Short mmCIF file of C-alpha atoms in Angstrom, two decimals:
data_model
loop_
_atom_site.label_atom_id
_atom_site.label_comp_id
_atom_site.label_asym_id
_atom_site.label_seq_id
_atom_site.Cartn_x
_atom_site.Cartn_y
_atom_site.Cartn_z
CA MET A 27 -15.32 -112.34 -42.13
CA PRO A 28 -12.52 -112.21 -39.57
CA THR A 29 -13.38 -110.50 -36.30
CA ASP A 30 -10.54 -111.79 -34.08
CA VAL A 31 -7.13 -113.43 -34.21
CA GLN A 32 -7.26 -116.61 -36.24
CA THR A 33 -4.80 -119.36 -35.30
CA SER A 34 -4.08 -122.94 -36.30
CA SER A 35 -2.14 -125.72 -34.65
CA LYS A 36 0.58 -125.44 -37.28
CA PRO A 37 0.80 -122.00 -38.92
CA SER A 38 1.77 -121.82 -42.54
CA LYS A 39 5.02 -120.21 -43.65
CA SER A 40 3.10 -117.22 -44.97
CA THR A 41 1.41 -116.78 -41.58
CA VAL A 42 4.74 -116.82 -39.77
CA ASP A 43 6.18 -114.31 -42.24
CA GLU A 44 3.20 -112.00 -41.74
CA GLU A 45 3.45 -112.19 -37.97
CA ASN A 46 7.17 -111.46 -38.16
CA ARG A 47 6.38 -108.38 -40.22
CA GLU A 48 3.71 -107.44 -37.69
CA ASN A 49 6.29 -107.51 -34.87
CA SER A 50 8.96 -105.54 -36.71
CA THR A 51 9.63 -101.83 -37.03
CA VAL A 52 8.71 -100.63 -40.53
CA TYR A 53 10.58 -97.75 -42.19
CA LEU A 54 8.06 -96.22 -44.60
CA PRO A 55 8.86 -94.47 -47.89
CA SER A 56 9.08 -90.71 -47.52
CA ASP A 57 6.31 -90.25 -50.11
CA SER A 58 3.75 -92.45 -48.33
CA SER A 59 0.85 -90.24 -47.39
CA LYS A 60 -2.09 -90.26 -45.09
CA GLY A 61 -4.98 -92.24 -46.47
CA CYS A 62 -2.92 -94.71 -48.49
CA LEU A 63 -3.43 -98.45 -48.29
CA THR A 64 0.13 -99.79 -48.03
CA SER A 65 1.19 -103.39 -48.49
CA ALA A 66 4.01 -104.96 -46.51
CA ARG A 67 6.28 -104.15 -49.46
CA GLY A 68 5.41 -100.43 -49.18
CA ARG A 69 3.41 -100.20 -52.40
CA PRO A 70 0.69 -97.51 -51.92
CA ASN A 71 -2.89 -98.10 -53.02
CA GLN A 72 -4.93 -94.88 -52.82
CA ARG A 73 -8.07 -95.16 -50.64
CA PRO A 74 -9.58 -92.61 -48.30
CA PRO A 75 -9.45 -93.05 -44.51
CA VAL A 76 -12.46 -94.58 -42.75
CA ASN A 77 -14.25 -94.36 -39.43
CA LEU A 78 -12.39 -97.19 -37.74
CA THR A 79 -14.98 -98.92 -35.56
CA LYS A 80 -15.75 -102.47 -34.47
CA ARG A 81 -18.63 -102.58 -36.95
CA TYR A 82 -16.30 -101.60 -39.78
CA ILE A 83 -13.75 -104.23 -38.75
CA ASP A 84 -16.42 -106.92 -38.49
CA SER A 85 -17.45 -106.15 -42.05
CA LEU A 86 -14.00 -106.77 -43.52
CA SER A 87 -13.64 -109.57 -46.03
CA ASP A 88 -10.60 -111.79 -46.49
CA VAL A 89 -7.59 -110.34 -48.33
CA SER A 90 -4.92 -111.93 -50.48
CA LYS A 91 -2.14 -109.64 -49.25
CA PRO A 92 -1.57 -107.34 -46.23
CA VAL A 93 -3.77 -104.23 -46.21
CA LEU A 94 -3.79 -101.10 -44.04
CA HIS A 95 -7.01 -99.35 -43.01
CA TRP A 96 -6.36 -95.77 -41.80
CA ASP A 97 -8.50 -93.98 -39.25
CA LYS A 98 -10.18 -90.62 -39.93
CA ALA A 99 -10.24 -89.56 -36.31
CA LEU A 100 -6.51 -89.86 -35.47
CA THR A 101 -3.72 -89.19 -37.95
CA GLY A 102 -1.36 -92.13 -38.41
CA PHE A 103 -3.58 -94.59 -36.51
CA GLY A 104 -4.72 -97.63 -38.46
CA LEU A 105 -5.45 -101.34 -38.64
CA GLN A 106 -3.16 -103.76 -40.47
CA GLN A 107 -4.96 -106.78 -41.93
CA PHE A 108 -3.01 -109.91 -42.88
CA LYS A 109 -4.27 -112.64 -45.19
CA SER A 110 -4.04 -115.09 -42.28
CA GLY A 111 -6.81 -113.13 -40.57
CA VAL A 112 -4.57 -111.44 -38.00
CA LEU A 113 -5.66 -107.83 -37.35
CA THR A 114 -3.18 -105.47 -35.69
CA PHE A 115 -3.43 -101.81 -34.65
CA VAL A 116 -0.49 -99.65 -35.72
CA LEU A 117 0.64 -96.04 -35.52
CA ASP A 118 2.72 -94.19 -38.12
CA TYR A 119 4.71 -91.14 -37.02
CA ARG A 120 7.82 -89.12 -37.83
CA ASN A 121 10.63 -89.12 -35.29
CA ALA A 122 12.85 -86.17 -34.42
CA GLU A 123 15.09 -86.97 -37.40
CA GLY A 124 12.14 -86.73 -39.76
CA ARG A 125 12.10 -90.44 -40.51
CA LYS A 126 8.67 -92.01 -40.84
CA LEU A 127 8.27 -95.10 -38.64
CA ARG A 128 5.53 -97.51 -37.68
CA VAL A 129 4.98 -99.04 -34.26
CA THR A 130 2.65 -101.94 -33.44
CA ILE A 131 0.12 -101.22 -30.71
CA GLY A 132 -1.56 -104.60 -30.32
CA ARG A 133 -4.00 -107.08 -31.84
CA PHE A 134 -7.68 -106.49 -32.37
CA GLY A 135 -9.56 -108.67 -29.93
CA ALA A 136 -7.00 -108.21 -27.19
CA LEU A 137 -7.67 -104.47 -27.57
CA THR A 138 -10.86 -102.68 -28.58
CA VAL A 139 -10.72 -99.91 -31.17
CA GLU A 140 -11.07 -97.23 -28.46
CA GLN A 141 -8.36 -98.77 -26.28
CA ALA A 142 -5.99 -98.93 -29.23
CA ARG A 143 -6.84 -95.32 -30.24
CA ASP A 144 -6.14 -94.12 -26.65
CA GLN A 145 -2.76 -95.86 -26.71
CA ALA A 146 -2.01 -94.30 -30.08
CA ARG A 147 -2.75 -90.83 -28.64
CA ALA A 148 -0.40 -91.53 -25.74
CA LEU A 149 2.32 -92.64 -28.17
CA ARG A 150 1.88 -89.47 -30.23
CA GLY A 151 2.29 -87.48 -27.00
CA ARG A 152 5.62 -89.21 -26.36
CA VAL A 153 6.68 -88.49 -29.95
CA ALA A 154 5.84 -84.79 -29.46
CA GLN A 155 8.20 -84.78 -26.46
CA GLY A 156 11.05 -86.27 -28.53
CA GLY A 157 10.34 -89.94 -27.93
CA ASP A 158 10.73 -92.65 -30.55
CA PRO A 159 8.45 -95.61 -29.66
CA ALA A 160 9.41 -97.80 -32.63
CA ARG A 161 13.11 -97.43 -31.90
CA GLU A 162 12.51 -98.15 -28.21
CA VAL A 163 10.66 -101.34 -29.14
CA LYS A 164 13.51 -102.35 -31.43
CA GLN A 165 16.09 -101.68 -28.73
CA ARG A 166 14.14 -103.74 -26.19
CA ARG A 167 13.84 -106.60 -28.67
CA GLU A 168 17.56 -106.52 -29.48
CA ALA A 169 18.67 -106.01 -25.87
CA PRO A 170 20.99 -108.77 -24.57
CA THR A 171 19.47 -111.69 -22.71
CA VAL A 172 20.90 -113.46 -19.69
CA GLY A 173 21.91 -116.18 -22.14
CA ASN A 174 24.02 -113.61 -24.03
CA LEU A 175 25.47 -112.41 -20.72
CA LEU A 176 26.44 -115.94 -19.67
CA ASP A 177 28.16 -116.50 -23.02
CA ALA A 178 30.15 -113.29 -22.55
CA TYR A 179 30.93 -114.22 -18.92
CA VAL A 180 32.41 -117.54 -20.06
CA THR A 181 34.53 -116.17 -22.92
CA LYS A 182 35.63 -112.87 -21.37
CA HIS A 183 36.02 -113.89 -17.72
CA LEU A 184 35.74 -117.59 -16.88
CA GLU A 185 38.10 -118.79 -19.60
CA VAL A 186 40.60 -116.02 -18.80
CA GLY A 187 42.82 -116.87 -15.83
CA ASN A 188 40.64 -119.51 -14.14
CA ALA A 189 41.70 -123.08 -13.44
CA PRO A 190 40.44 -125.76 -15.88
CA ARG A 191 38.44 -127.44 -13.13
CA THR A 192 36.81 -124.13 -12.16
CA GLN A 193 35.92 -123.56 -15.81
CA ARG A 194 34.46 -127.04 -16.12
CA ASP A 195 32.42 -126.83 -12.90
CA ASN A 196 31.04 -123.34 -13.61
CA LYS A 197 30.12 -124.21 -17.18
CA ALA A 198 28.26 -127.29 -15.96
CA LEU A 199 26.45 -125.18 -13.36
CA ILE A 200 25.45 -122.62 -15.98
CA LYS A 201 24.19 -125.30 -18.36
CA ARG A 202 22.30 -127.29 -15.73
CA HIS A 203 20.76 -124.59 -13.56
CA ILE A 204 21.30 -120.93 -14.49
CA ARG A 205 20.60 -120.88 -18.23
CA PRO A 206 17.37 -122.93 -18.05
CA ALA A 207 16.00 -120.67 -15.30
CA LEU A 208 17.04 -117.21 -16.52
CA GLY A 209 18.59 -117.51 -19.98
CA ALA A 210 15.61 -116.14 -21.94
CA LEU A 211 15.15 -113.03 -19.76
CA LYS A 212 16.52 -109.66 -20.78
CA VAL A 213 19.56 -108.67 -18.71
CA ALA A 214 18.03 -105.31 -17.85
CA SER A 215 14.75 -106.86 -16.70
CA VAL A 216 16.04 -109.44 -14.19
CA THR A 217 14.91 -108.69 -10.64
CA ARG A 218 15.86 -109.93 -7.21
CA GLN A 219 12.69 -112.04 -7.23
CA ASP A 220 13.98 -113.90 -10.30
CA VAL A 221 17.22 -114.68 -8.47
CA LEU A 222 15.36 -115.73 -5.31
CA LYS A 223 13.26 -118.10 -7.41
CA LEU A 224 16.45 -119.76 -8.69
CA ARG A 225 17.75 -119.94 -5.11
CA ARG A 226 14.59 -121.75 -3.98
CA ARG A 227 14.99 -124.29 -6.77
CA LEU A 228 18.45 -125.18 -5.47
CA GLU A 229 17.74 -125.10 -1.73
CA LYS A 230 18.25 -128.89 -1.41
CA THR A 231 21.86 -128.48 -2.61
CA PRO A 232 23.15 -125.47 -0.62
CA ARG A 233 26.67 -125.57 -2.01
CA GLN A 234 25.43 -125.63 -5.60
CA ALA A 235 23.01 -122.82 -4.82
CA ASN A 236 25.74 -120.63 -3.34
CA LEU A 237 28.05 -121.29 -6.27
CA ALA A 238 25.26 -120.46 -8.73
CA LEU A 239 24.61 -117.18 -6.91
CA ALA A 240 28.32 -116.36 -6.97
CA VAL A 241 28.56 -117.00 -10.72
CA LEU A 242 25.38 -115.01 -11.40
CA SER A 243 26.51 -112.12 -9.21
CA LYS A 244 29.84 -111.88 -11.04
CA ALA A 245 28.04 -112.00 -14.39
CA PHE A 246 25.77 -109.10 -13.41
CA ASN A 247 28.74 -107.11 -12.10
CA LEU A 248 30.25 -107.51 -15.56
CA ALA A 249 26.91 -106.48 -17.10
CA GLU A 250 27.18 -103.19 -15.20
CA GLU A 251 30.77 -102.71 -16.42
CA TRP A 252 29.63 -103.35 -20.00
CA GLU A 253 26.67 -100.95 -19.51
CA TRP A 254 24.10 -103.69 -20.03
CA ARG A 255 22.51 -102.67 -16.71
CA MET A 256 22.45 -99.56 -14.58
CA ASP A 257 25.27 -99.20 -12.03
CA GLY A 258 24.42 -100.63 -8.62
CA SER A 259 21.50 -102.67 -9.95
CA ASN A 260 22.91 -106.18 -9.47
CA PRO A 261 19.83 -108.31 -8.64
CA CYS A 262 21.98 -110.71 -6.58
CA ARG A 263 22.62 -108.02 -3.94
CA ARG A 264 21.13 -108.86 -0.56
CA VAL A 265 20.13 -112.33 -1.72
CA PRO A 266 21.15 -114.49 1.28
CA ARG A 267 23.50 -117.43 0.84
CA PHE A 268 22.80 -120.82 2.38
CA GLU A 269 24.84 -121.91 5.36
CA GLU A 270 27.28 -124.66 4.41
CA ASN A 271 28.75 -127.26 6.72
CA ALA A 272 32.46 -127.19 5.94
CA ARG A 273 34.05 -130.63 5.87
CA GLU A 274 36.74 -130.90 8.56
CA ARG A 275 37.63 -134.61 8.37
CA PHE A 276 41.24 -135.55 9.10
CA LEU A 277 42.91 -138.76 10.23
CA SER A 278 43.58 -139.45 13.89
CA ALA A 279 46.80 -141.20 14.95
CA GLU A 280 44.99 -144.54 15.16
CA GLU A 281 43.40 -144.05 11.70
CA LEU A 282 46.76 -143.06 10.26
CA ALA A 283 48.24 -146.32 11.59
CA ARG A 284 45.42 -148.30 9.97
CA LEU A 285 46.05 -146.56 6.67
CA GLY A 286 49.78 -147.31 6.95
CA ALA A 287 49.07 -151.00 7.58
CA ALA A 288 46.72 -151.11 4.58
CA LEU A 289 49.36 -149.46 2.38
CA GLU A 290 52.04 -151.94 3.47
CA GLU A 291 49.74 -154.88 2.83
CA ALA A 292 48.71 -153.48 -0.56
CA GLU A 293 52.34 -153.10 -1.63
CA THR A 294 53.42 -156.59 -0.51
CA LYS A 295 50.76 -159.31 -0.67
CA GLY A 296 47.96 -157.17 -2.07
CA LEU A 297 44.54 -156.28 -0.75
CA PRO A 298 41.95 -159.05 -0.24
CA TRP A 299 39.15 -159.27 -2.76
CA ARG A 300 35.93 -157.58 -1.81
CA GLU A 301 33.57 -160.45 -2.56
CA ARG A 302 29.82 -160.49 -2.33
CA LYS A 303 28.47 -162.79 0.32
CA ASP A 304 26.19 -164.46 -2.22
CA ALA A 305 29.00 -165.02 -4.77
CA GLN A 306 28.91 -168.57 -6.15
CA ALA A 307 31.69 -168.71 -8.74
CA LYS A 308 32.31 -172.22 -10.06
CA HIS A 309 36.09 -171.94 -10.18
CA ARG A 310 37.15 -169.68 -7.33
CA ALA A 311 40.76 -168.95 -6.46
CA LYS A 312 42.13 -170.36 -3.24
CA PRO A 313 41.66 -168.01 -0.25
CA GLU A 314 45.39 -167.31 -0.04
CA ASN A 315 45.36 -166.20 -3.68
CA ARG A 316 42.41 -163.83 -3.41
CA HIS A 317 44.52 -160.71 -3.21
CA THR A 318 45.20 -157.94 -5.72
CA ILE A 319 47.99 -155.38 -5.67
CA PRO A 320 46.52 -151.96 -6.65
CA ASN A 321 48.30 -149.67 -9.07
CA ARG A 322 51.65 -149.03 -7.38
CA ALA A 323 51.90 -145.46 -8.65
CA ALA A 324 48.52 -144.75 -7.08
CA LEU A 325 49.76 -146.09 -3.73
CA THR A 326 52.77 -143.78 -3.89
CA ILE A 327 50.52 -140.83 -4.75
CA VAL A 328 48.41 -141.50 -1.64
CA LYS A 329 51.55 -141.17 0.49
CA LEU A 330 52.62 -138.01 -1.35
CA LEU A 331 49.21 -136.43 -0.74
CA LEU A 332 49.86 -136.84 2.98
CA PHE A 333 53.48 -135.70 2.97
CA THR A 334 52.96 -132.67 0.71
CA GLY A 335 49.36 -131.62 1.47
CA ALA A 336 48.92 -131.28 -2.28
CA ARG A 337 45.73 -131.75 -4.24
CA ALA A 338 45.32 -135.01 -6.16
CA SER A 339 45.35 -133.25 -9.54
CA GLU A 340 48.63 -131.50 -8.66
CA ILE A 341 50.47 -134.78 -7.96
CA LEU A 342 48.87 -136.60 -10.89
CA GLY A 343 50.12 -133.83 -13.19
CA LEU A 344 53.63 -133.78 -11.72
CA ALA A 345 56.41 -133.77 -14.33
CA TRP A 346 60.07 -134.61 -13.80
CA ALA A 347 60.92 -131.02 -14.65
CA ASP A 348 58.97 -129.96 -11.54
CA ILE A 349 61.30 -131.84 -9.16
CA ASP A 350 64.57 -130.45 -7.84
CA ILE A 351 66.10 -133.02 -5.50
CA ASP A 352 69.19 -130.89 -4.78
CA ARG A 353 67.14 -127.93 -3.59
CA GLY A 354 64.54 -130.15 -1.94
CA THR A 355 61.62 -128.59 -3.80
CA VAL A 356 58.70 -129.68 -5.94
CA SER A 357 56.98 -127.19 -8.24
CA LEU A 358 53.34 -126.96 -7.24
CA PRO A 359 50.70 -124.35 -8.11
CA SER A 360 51.04 -121.24 -5.95
CA ARG A 361 47.26 -121.26 -5.69
CA LYS A 362 44.49 -123.51 -6.97
CA GLY A 363 44.78 -123.59 -10.74
CA GLY A 364 47.76 -121.22 -10.76
CA ALA A 365 51.23 -121.54 -12.26
CA ARG A 366 53.64 -123.96 -10.62
CA ARG A 367 56.42 -122.60 -8.40
CA PRO A 368 59.10 -124.39 -6.34
CA HIS A 369 57.73 -125.47 -2.97
CA PRO A 370 59.77 -127.03 -0.12
CA VAL A 371 58.76 -130.60 0.74
CA SER A 372 59.89 -133.07 3.38
CA ALA A 373 62.70 -135.56 2.96
CA TYR A 374 60.13 -138.38 2.99
CA ALA A 375 58.37 -136.90 -0.03
CA LEU A 376 61.70 -136.51 -1.85
CA ASP A 377 62.59 -140.13 -1.07
CA LEU A 378 59.31 -141.33 -2.58
CA LEU A 379 59.93 -139.30 -5.73
CA SER A 380 63.55 -140.46 -6.01
CA GLU A 381 62.40 -144.09 -5.98
CA GLN A 382 60.19 -143.60 -9.04
CA THR A 383 61.48 -145.09 -12.28
CA ARG A 384 61.48 -142.79 -15.28
CA THR A 385 59.48 -144.01 -18.27
CA LYS A 386 61.36 -143.44 -21.51
CA GLY A 387 59.82 -140.69 -23.60
CA SER A 388 57.38 -139.60 -20.89
CA PRO A 389 57.65 -136.27 -19.04
CA TRP A 390 55.34 -137.49 -16.25
CA VAL A 391 56.42 -138.82 -12.87
CA PHE A 392 53.30 -141.01 -12.85
CA PRO A 393 52.44 -141.84 -16.48
CA ALA A 394 49.34 -143.74 -17.52
CA PRO A 395 50.02 -147.51 -17.81
CA MET A 396 48.77 -147.82 -21.40
CA ASP A 397 49.83 -144.39 -22.72
CA ALA A 398 52.98 -142.88 -21.24
CA SER A 399 52.35 -139.60 -23.04
CA ARG A 400 49.52 -138.95 -20.59
CA PRO A 401 49.58 -138.74 -16.78
CA LEU A 402 47.87 -141.31 -14.59
CA SER A 403 44.12 -140.70 -14.51
CA LEU A 404 42.16 -139.69 -11.44
CA SER A 405 39.90 -142.73 -11.88
CA VAL A 406 42.87 -145.10 -11.38
CA LEU A 407 43.85 -143.23 -8.21
CA GLU A 408 40.25 -143.24 -6.95
CA ASN A 409 39.90 -146.99 -7.54
CA ALA A 410 43.05 -147.68 -5.54
CA TRP A 411 41.90 -145.34 -2.78
CA GLN A 412 38.46 -146.98 -2.56
CA ALA A 413 40.13 -150.35 -2.00
CA LEU A 414 42.61 -148.92 0.52
CA ARG A 415 40.10 -147.04 2.63
CA ALA A 416 37.71 -150.00 2.70
CA HIS A 417 40.47 -152.30 3.94
CA ALA A 418 41.58 -149.73 6.53
CA GLY A 419 38.03 -149.13 7.76
CA LEU A 420 38.05 -145.49 6.64
CA ASP A 421 34.89 -145.49 4.54
CA ASP A 422 34.06 -141.83 5.24
CA VAL A 423 37.53 -140.53 4.34
CA HIS A 424 38.00 -138.85 0.95
CA LEU A 425 41.25 -138.31 -0.91
CA HIS A 426 41.06 -134.58 -0.21
CA ASP A 427 40.89 -135.36 3.52
CA LEU A 428 44.55 -136.34 3.29
CA ARG A 429 45.24 -132.68 2.53
CA HIS A 430 43.12 -131.72 5.55
CA THR A 431 45.19 -134.13 7.63
CA ALA A 432 48.47 -132.57 6.49
CA GLY A 433 47.18 -129.06 7.22
CA THR A 434 45.93 -130.09 10.65
CA TYR A 435 49.24 -131.68 11.56
CA VAL A 436 51.15 -128.59 10.44
CA SER A 437 49.04 -126.39 12.72
CA GLN A 438 49.57 -128.83 15.60
CA THR A 439 53.35 -128.38 15.31
CA GLY A 440 52.87 -124.81 16.55
CA ALA A 441 53.41 -123.25 13.12
CA ASN A 442 51.74 -119.87 12.71
CA ALA A 443 48.87 -119.20 10.32
CA PHE A 444 51.20 -117.87 7.65
CA SER A 445 53.23 -121.08 7.59
CA VAL A 446 50.06 -123.17 7.37
CA ARG A 447 48.82 -120.99 4.53
CA ASP A 448 52.10 -121.25 2.65
CA PHE A 449 52.38 -125.00 3.23
CA LEU A 450 48.93 -125.58 1.74
CA ARG A 451 49.31 -122.74 -0.80
CA HIS A 452 46.01 -121.17 0.18
CA LYS A 453 44.87 -117.68 -0.82
CA THR A 454 43.75 -116.84 2.73
CA LEU A 455 45.58 -114.16 4.75
CA ALA A 456 46.59 -112.59 1.45
CA MET A 457 46.55 -109.03 2.79
CA THR A 458 48.54 -109.73 5.96
CA GLY A 459 50.86 -112.26 4.33
CA ARG A 460 53.08 -109.55 2.86
CA TYR A 461 54.22 -108.61 6.38
CA ALA A 462 55.28 -112.17 7.19
CA ASN A 463 58.70 -113.70 6.56
CA ARG A 464 58.52 -115.28 3.09
CA ASP A 465 61.69 -117.32 3.53
CA ALA A 466 61.30 -121.03 2.72
CA ASP A 467 62.90 -122.20 5.99
CA PRO A 468 59.74 -122.02 8.18
CA ILE A 469 57.79 -123.94 5.54
CA ARG A 470 60.56 -126.53 5.21
CA GLN A 471 60.69 -126.92 8.99
CA ALA A 472 56.93 -127.45 9.06
CA ALA A 473 57.12 -129.93 6.17
CA ASP A 474 59.90 -131.91 7.85
CA ALA A 475 58.11 -131.88 11.20
CA ILE A 476 54.86 -133.28 9.90
CA GLY A 477 56.74 -135.61 7.53
CA GLU A 478 58.37 -137.23 10.54
CA ARG A 479 55.06 -137.47 12.38
CA LEU A 480 53.18 -138.89 9.39
CA HIS A 481 55.94 -141.40 8.72
CA ARG A 482 55.81 -142.61 12.32
CA GLY A 483 52.02 -142.84 12.08
CA LEU A 484 52.05 -144.80 8.84
CA THR A 485 54.67 -147.26 10.10
CA THR A 486 53.09 -147.81 13.53
CA LYS A 487 52.19 -151.48 13.91
CA LEU A 488 48.65 -152.27 14.97
CA THR A 489 48.69 -154.32 18.16
CA GLY A 490 46.30 -155.68 20.70
CA HIS A 491 42.55 -155.34 20.42
CA GLU A 492 42.62 -152.95 17.44
CA GLY A 493 44.81 -155.23 15.34
CA THR A 494 42.64 -158.26 16.18
CA ARG A 495 39.46 -156.34 15.33
CA ARG A 496 40.71 -155.09 11.95
CA ARG A 497 42.05 -158.53 10.94
CA ALA A 498 38.68 -160.05 11.80
CA GLU A 499 36.90 -157.39 9.74
CA THR A 500 39.19 -158.12 6.81
CA ARG A 501 38.49 -161.86 6.99
CA ASN A 502 34.73 -161.22 7.13
CA GLY A 503 34.85 -158.92 4.06
#
């Protein structure tokens, strides 16, 4: 005879169905009366109530279908017996609308009869005050989870007005870190401690942690707007962010000269092979033939990144329709991921663009070599840059540092903060920018000034000790 919850390593389908019924709100027929034995299908079987005690429960025999045993002492309180052996305490009641409902209290074994009866009395007290326990349970069960919130955040916010790269990065962050940690929790139940736990998991990657907190904070702000949480209850509030070390790498005059020399060599004789010291190829090319010219479009793009201060993706995606030689402008995004707008550039940048040969049928200034309908890929540009920076001895310099270099040189011309912001198309100083002169002339002057300086730097010949040292490094691989 069953006296406790019976389980097996692999429950049968009937067991799962019974447990699903156990955890669901049951709407009973209006003619079901006290003292009836009711199956899960609501079919009454007349039997008088009993003194529901542990001894009575221990004496129960197995059943072939769900059975209800009602208690004499407390109206509506009973024990539901499933054929799997699961025994669950329940309470039937009528809500304020007169509808008869059933709420599950808990399993026998986890609760004694007296504990379950006490909880049933408390539930009846809530019903008398207008409460509806079964409906509250149903609402909690159907309440949105953080996983639901993240889905809504992506479709209703992230994919609306955000740059493709931002969408890609945030989706990856959600998939890799946020959803596994919090996705199963109810939105309304997430606490600051849950967020702090996620923060601790990511403490070895401060930038990722801060971005995750920013995404999560925005999602919970939206949850408040959508009334999924109480106003002012964002659990990310007062969760401290990690301190990040902002990268401030830019090229010095001497490094710029080394890069210029590497570019000239790459465009003429090609860059020397980077061979392993233990390489033992049977048929090796002669030393004078061990040079490779990188993708020429990629070399031009490297120069344009310096002269324009643009992001790599912005130049890679440059179309001929974006260039206006007569006005001296190139259409670039007004902000990261934004729509393109005409932007003044230096004469050196315009010269580089004018020298590009148009590929028939392709709208791109720098089309892919094997498919002109697509722009040159970032991987091709990165490969060329890796070879260039290695030959120039700039191993710690990234492509984006060319943008930092352009911005630094603009500021060193004496241009004010507004001109620097407009040259780099940053969102900073947005509130005070409306009081500044928005005419293109200051930006063009800044672009021409740094264009001249960068051109001089790139064309400076390496002489003396530095030239000897770099040539020796090149020969030694």
